Amino acid sequence: MTSTIEPEVGKSRLRKEDERLITGRTRWTDNLTLPGMLHAAVLRSPFAHARITSIDVTAAQGQPGVVAVFTGADFAEEQGSLPCAWPITEDMKSPDAPSLAVDTVNFAGEAVAVVIARSDYEAHDALEAIEVDYEDLPVVLDLEAAVEDGADLVHSALSTNTNATWVFDSAEAGTGGEVEQAIAEGEVVITRKFRQQRLIPAFMEPRSVVVDPTSGQYTMWSATQVPHILRLMLAMTLGVPEHKVRVIAPDVGGGFGGKLQVTPEEVITFLVARRLGRPVKFTESRSESLLSGHHGRDQIQHLTLSARRDGTITGLKVELLADMGAYLRLVSPGVPILGAFMFNSIYKIPAYRFVCTNVFTNKVPTDAYRGAGRPEATFAIERMMDELAAELGVDPLELREKNWIKHDEFPFTTVAGLTYDSGDYEAATAKAKELFDYDGLRREQAGRRERRDPVQLGIGISTFTEMCGLAPSRVLGSLSYGAGGWEHAAVRMLPTGKVEVVTGSSPHGQGHETAWSQIIADQLGVPFEDIEVLHGDTQSSHKGMDTYGSRSLTVGAIAAVKAAEKVVAKARPIAAHMLECAEDDLEFANGRFTVRGTESATTIQDVALAVFAAHDLPDGVEPSLDSEATFDPENFSFPHGTHLCATEVDTETGRVTLRSYVCVDDIGKVINPMIVEGQVHGGLAQGIAQALFEEAVHDEGGTLTTGTFADYLLPSAVDLPSFTTDRTETPSTTNPLGVKGVGEAGTIASTPAVVNAVVDALRQYGVTDVEMPMTPMRVWQAIRTGRPDAGGVGSESGGGLGSIDASGGAR
């Protein structure tokens, strides 16, 4: 009789990783201690733009425990330039990016010297003894001013602050009409300017790196998202044979794109270890992480939307200024153009033009941050949909429904040239409206407005989609990206019937070990507990493209599925030989090969043991079931959802309180609902944080003034409501599991939902936008200046703005 096994996929399994992570029985990079290991501390420039006229390290060299002190001049001939893998245009300007500054610093926090000592404390103490003389240079901070004629230059050798200008035009691409004509003929045309503030990926574990040059190869442990890419880029940048470099990403405490990088500190630590021939460790402080690790977002968005009077959208024009900071990092210039394919979102927009100008400033370089280009696009179009609805005097959900792609129109090729394979925006929205009590909240809102309640209710909407699974390789190649989008995996059958899965995806909190075990348990019919997932080591996992862009499940896990299919295929002739039947007579299910129509069967574990013994195998069959696969999808995957947010805005103080938040996401087939919930909750927290809390702020000299968690505000649990989450399911057609990805969905969707809610609460007072983060002061000022008569809300009855003075203080 064939046994039945309950499928693992779809179970809310506790994560295998959590016991060691939560109890501390794990190995972060900073926990590593090697024999003879030295410690590095980095001296950073206090100036945003200056010429280094002299560096005197003599006193530092004499400090207790100091082994060596190096400056940029010491490594000038060998440090190369930090890599940028995405030259988005042929004429893109790309300045040299040294790990250690040689003669000029271009942002506050740039590394200028490194002290090597026997202990971390001695290394940091010696930093104070280094004397550096700087000559001030003009500081470029304002994006719009930076592109004006005659502007001061970040890099004088480039003769411009413009990195590149990248254009997509639907008329030129043949995907739509002429946008200027659509705007000229539009019955309704609205223009808006939005700002995406600068954000910092405040991951839990600061970056850390250890390099050991003593074993015949260079072994680097790093808190990185991209061990395989890091290995390749180190070899290419420093001229080291790739096979002599091993990179290990042990347990990594979060990344959010902030560890998708080849960092100056990784290169510096490598150079020092190579020079001294001893293991060296560098671990950044929290302030260093905020100060010098790459930042995210930082855009100015100009949008023009045209429509007919009945609400049908006819054209969309997007013009962006995107801040690169002082240098290009790994994928910096490509991050804004990822959004080019998402500004049209779920809507049938017939004409579209996107122009992005990347700009250098004297600030920390920007690069990928959770969502990377897609949150910026979703924010802009969802804000514009609300603005259009207000202009037309219609319900914003009804306007969206009029313009979105209907469920029976899939697959649908958009004006940006992407083909969405599946979706059902109607179903997700209907479920979200019911859970949210949309109609009831609208009635309550109307009542508060009629009563002139000082606490107004706002309802925010975000209906979104995103391109997930950063691939396929051909598409990336068409965008001049410097690598492919494939992923690699291997499945090893051990003699005892246990399984090792080797994945090129490198987790930093996503739950790969659990999800991959569930998937392969179903594929091979072996117990979940009998599967071990190996990752993050370029020696054991020799091929991979790593983890970012919600690609792990939709690309990496599919590679593992393909490898498992090969294992079964290899086992089939051996099982037939064991059961004395033809291969075509075998059925495979639940880990068992069964002769069709009989009870004669053997398990795949039995086959694995027979292969190990190799005493009686079919002629010409190799004694191995182990298999590898590389998966390169033909298309992205497109999760979508509807997010609804209710905010209460105190018009007397500007305080915003999240009353309720409901999201219904469609991420295709769900592997582990518990992991999905965690991903959604974390994403919502980050998206809401952009709307209400977070901002990297520089003073007029370019110094970061939000360099600690006392100044860079992150929400805690008490600042957020209990989220109501649910799902609809339209499987992806581009992979055999039907999965779509969820890692970035919450962040992408939530920011415009919150901002739309606040603006909705205040629109009656002339407020059409509140700059993020929407602090109480900014909200209060928006109410005061947005109202035509600049008066207070409910001031006649003694409430509203009459109780606050002009500086925001209570009277």
mmCIF file of N, CA, C and O in Angstrom, residues 477-514:
data_model
loop_
_atom_site.group_PDB
_atom_site.id
_atom_site.type_symbol
_atom_site.label_atom_id
_atom_site.label_comp_id
_atom_site.label_asym_id
_atom_site.label_seq_id
_atom_site.Cartn_x
_atom_site.Cartn_y
_atom_site.Cartn_z
ATOM 1 N N GLY A 477 20.748 41.810 -18.920
ATOM 2 C CA GLY A 477 21.727 42.155 -19.937
ATOM 3 C C GLY A 477 21.276 43.326 -20.786
ATOM 4 O O GLY A 477 22.078 44.203 -21.154
ATOM 5 N N SER A 478 19.982 43.383 -21.099
ATOM 6 C CA SER A 478 19.459 44.493 -21.901
ATOM 7 C C SER A 478 19.539 45.817 -21.156
ATOM 8 O O SER A 478 19.521 46.888 -21.768
ATOM 9 N N LEU A 479 19.638 45.745 -19.831
ATOM 10 C CA LEU A 479 19.766 46.943 -19.006
ATOM 11 C C LEU A 479 21.213 47.233 -18.624
ATOM 12 O O LEU A 479 21.479 48.065 -17.761
ATOM 13 N N SER A 480 22.153 46.489 -19.236
ATOM 14 C CA SER A 480 23.598 46.675 -19.028
ATOM 15 C C SER A 480 24.050 46.285 -17.632
ATOM 16 O O SER A 480 25.110 46.716 -17.177
ATOM 17 N N TYR A 481 23.247 45.467 -16.951
ATOM 18 C CA TYR A 481 23.650 44.965 -15.635
ATOM 19 C C TYR A 481 24.844 44.026 -15.800
ATOM 20 O O TYR A 481 24.920 43.271 -16.774
ATOM 21 N N GLY A 482 25.773 44.071 -14.847
ATOM 22 C CA GLY A 482 27.035 43.373 -15.004
ATOM 23 C C GLY A 482 27.036 41.911 -14.647
ATOM 24 O O GLY A 482 28.113 41.308 -14.530
ATOM 25 N N ALA A 483 25.878 41.303 -14.462
ATOM 26 C CA ALA A 483 25.820 39.879 -14.109
ATOM 27 C C ALA A 483 24.497 39.314 -14.584
ATOM 28 O O ALA A 483 23.630 40.043 -15.083
ATOM 29 N N GLY A 484 24.345 38.013 -14.409
ATOM 30 C CA GLY A 484 23.084 37.362 -14.746
ATOM 31 C C GLY A 484 22.140 37.347 -13.561
ATOM 32 O O GLY A 484 22.432 37.882 -12.487
ATOM 33 N N GLY A 485 20.985 36.708 -13.778
ATOM 34 C CA GLY A 485 19.994 36.618 -12.714
ATOM 35 C C GLY A 485 19.648 35.192 -12.357
ATOM 36 O O GLY A 485 18.666 34.949 -11.663
ATOM 37 N N TRP A 486 20.465 34.235 -12.811
ATOM 38 C CA TRP A 486 20.241 32.820 -12.517
ATOM 39 C C TRP A 486 20.562 32.506 -11.056
ATOM 40 O O TRP A 486 21.139 33.325 -10.340
ATOM 41 N N GLU A 487 20.211 31.318 -10.637
ATOM 42 C CA GLU A 487 20.632 30.830 -9.321
ATOM 43 C C GLU A 487 20.936 29.340 -9.405
ATOM 44 O O GLU A 487 20.407 28.621 -10.251
ATOM 45 N N HIS A 488 21.803 28.896 -8.518
ATOM 46 C CA HIS A 488 22.325 27.528 -8.547
ATOM 47 C C HIS A 488 21.990 26.810 -7.240
ATOM 48 O O HIS A 488 21.895 27.427 -6.179
ATOM 49 N N ALA A 489 21.794 25.515 -7.344
ATOM 50 C CA ALA A 489 21.554 24.691 -6.155
ATOM 51 C C ALA A 489 22.021 23.270 -6.439
ATOM 52 O O ALA A 489 22.163 22.853 -7.597
ATOM 53 N N ALA A 490 22.261 22.545 -5.379
ATOM 54 C CA ALA A 490 22.615 21.127 -5.479
ATOM 55 C C ALA A 490 21.862 20.363 -4.406
ATOM 56 O O ALA A 490 21.576 20.899 -3.320
ATOM 57 N N VAL A 491 21.517 19.119 -4.701
ATOM 58 C CA VAL A 491 20.879 18.231 -3.730
ATOM 59 C C VAL A 491 21.720 16.969 -3.641
ATOM 60 O O VAL A 491 22.008 16.330 -4.658
ATOM 61 N N ARG A 492 22.117 16.655 -2.417
ATOM 62 C CA ARG A 492 22.969 15.490 -2.169
ATOM 63 C C ARG A 492 22.193 14.462 -1.356
ATOM 64 O O ARG A 492 21.687 14.767 -0.272
ATOM 65 N N MET A 493 22.111 13.237 -1.870
ATOM 66 C CA MET A 493 21.515 12.131 -1.123
ATOM 67 C C MET A 493 22.618 11.396 -0.386
ATOM 68 O O MET A 493 23.544 10.846 -0.997
ATOM 69 N N LEU A 494 22.546 11.366 0.933
ATOM 70 C CA LEU A 494 23.551 10.684 1.737
ATOM 71 C C LEU A 494 23.173 9.210 1.889
ATOM 72 O O LEU A 494 21.999 8.838 1.752
ATOM 73 N N PRO A 495 24.160 8.350 2.168
ATOM 74 C CA PRO A 495 23.873 6.907 2.232
ATOM 75 C C PRO A 495 22.784 6.519 3.222
ATOM 76 O O PRO A 495 22.056 5.546 3.009
ATOM 77 N N THR A 496 22.659 7.294 4.298
ATOM 78 C CA THR A 496 21.661 6.980 5.321
ATOM 79 C C THR A 496 20.279 7.509 4.980
ATOM 80 O O THR A 496 19.350 7.397 5.782
ATOM 81 N N GLY A 497 20.131 8.090 3.809
ATOM 82 C CA GLY A 497 18.836 8.614 3.405
ATOM 83 C C GLY A 497 18.601 10.056 3.797
ATOM 84 O O GLY A 497 17.536 10.607 3.504
ATOM 85 N N LYS A 498 19.566 10.668 4.463
ATOM 86 C CA LYS A 498 19.459 12.090 4.780
ATOM 87 C C LYS A 498 19.818 12.903 3.541
ATOM 88 O O LYS A 498 20.394 12.390 2.574
ATOM 89 N N VAL A 499 19.485 14.195 3.569
ATOM 90 C CA VAL A 499 19.648 15.030 2.381
ATOM 91 C C VAL A 499 20.354 16.335 2.750
ATOM 92 O O VAL A 499 20.038 16.949 3.775
ATOM 93 N N GLU A 500 21.286 16.718 1.909
ATOM 94 C CA GLU A 500 21.901 18.044 2.009
ATOM 95 C C GLU A 500 21.491 18.849 0.780
ATOM 96 O O GLU A 500 21.627 18.393 -0.357
ATOM 97 N N VAL A 501 20.991 20.046 1.039
ATOM 98 C CA VAL A 501 20.643 20.974 -0.034
ATOM 99 C C VAL A 501 21.636 22.127 0.022
ATOM 100 O O VAL A 501 21.787 22.780 1.062
ATOM 101 N N VAL A 502 22.322 22.354 -1.071
ATOM 102 C CA VAL A 502 23.289 23.449 -1.153
ATOM 103 C C VAL A 502 22.689 24.530 -2.036
ATOM 104 O O VAL A 502 22.332 24.278 -3.185
ATOM 105 N N THR A 503 22.570 25.727 -1.493
ATOM 106 C CA THR A 503 21.921 26.803 -2.233
ATOM 107 C C THR A 503 22.859 27.977 -2.433
ATOM 108 O O THR A 503 23.650 28.324 -1.539
ATOM 109 N N GLY A 504 22.780 28.587 -3.612
ATOM 110 C CA GLY A 504 23.555 29.786 -3.885
ATOM 111 C C GLY A 504 22.931 31.039 -3.312
ATOM 112 O O GLY A 504 23.563 32.095 -3.288
ATOM 113 N N SER A 505 21.689 30.948 -2.853
ATOM 114 C CA SER A 505 21.071 32.063 -2.135
ATOM 115 C C SER A 505 21.656 32.130 -0.731
ATOM 116 O O SER A 505 21.883 31.104 -0.100
ATOM 117 N N SER A 506 21.878 33.337 -0.240
ATOM 118 C CA SER A 506 22.558 33.493 1.041
ATOM 119 C C SER A 506 21.657 34.255 2.014
ATOM 120 O O SER A 506 21.495 35.468 1.894
ATOM 121 N N PRO A 507 21.060 33.559 2.970
ATOM 122 C CA PRO A 507 20.056 34.206 3.828
ATOM 123 C C PRO A 507 20.666 35.145 4.857
ATOM 124 O O PRO A 507 21.811 34.994 5.270
ATOM 125 N N HIS A 508 19.869 36.112 5.255
ATOM 126 C CA HIS A 508 20.227 36.975 6.373
ATOM 127 C C HIS A 508 18.981 37.266 7.202
ATOM 128 O O HIS A 508 18.727 38.388 7.604
ATOM 129 N N GLY A 509 18.218 36.185 7.444
ATOM 130 C CA GLY A 509 17.034 36.287 8.291
ATOM 131 C C GLY A 509 15.759 35.820 7.632
ATOM 132 O O GLY A 509 14.704 35.806 8.270
ATOM 133 N N GLN A 510 15.814 35.416 6.361
ATOM 134 C CA GLN A 510 14.585 35.106 5.633
ATOM 135 C C GLN A 510 14.015 33.731 5.939
ATOM 136 O O GLN A 510 12.841 33.485 5.665
ATOM 137 N N GLY A 511 14.809 32.799 6.438
ATOM 138 C CA GLY A 511 14.294 31.475 6.753
ATOM 139 C C GLY A 511 14.538 30.442 5.669
ATOM 140 O O GLY A 511 13.765 29.497 5.527
ATOM 141 N N HIS A 512 15.621 30.594 4.924
ATOM 142 C CA HIS A 512 15.932 29.650 3.848
ATOM 143 C C HIS A 512 16.003 28.210 4.341
ATOM 144 O O HIS A 512 15.514 27.287 3.673
ATOM 145 N N GLU A 513 16.635 28.000 5.474
ATOM 146 C CA GLU A 513 16.865 26.627 5.945
ATOM 147 C C GLU A 513 15.538 25.901 6.176
ATOM 148 O O GLU A 513 15.413 24.705 5.903
ATOM 149 N N THR A 514 14.557 26.631 6.645
ATOM 150 C CA THR A 514 13.242 26.036 6.900
ATOM 151 C C THR A 514 12.463 25.851 5.601
ATOM 152 O O THR A 514 11.957 24.760 5.312
#
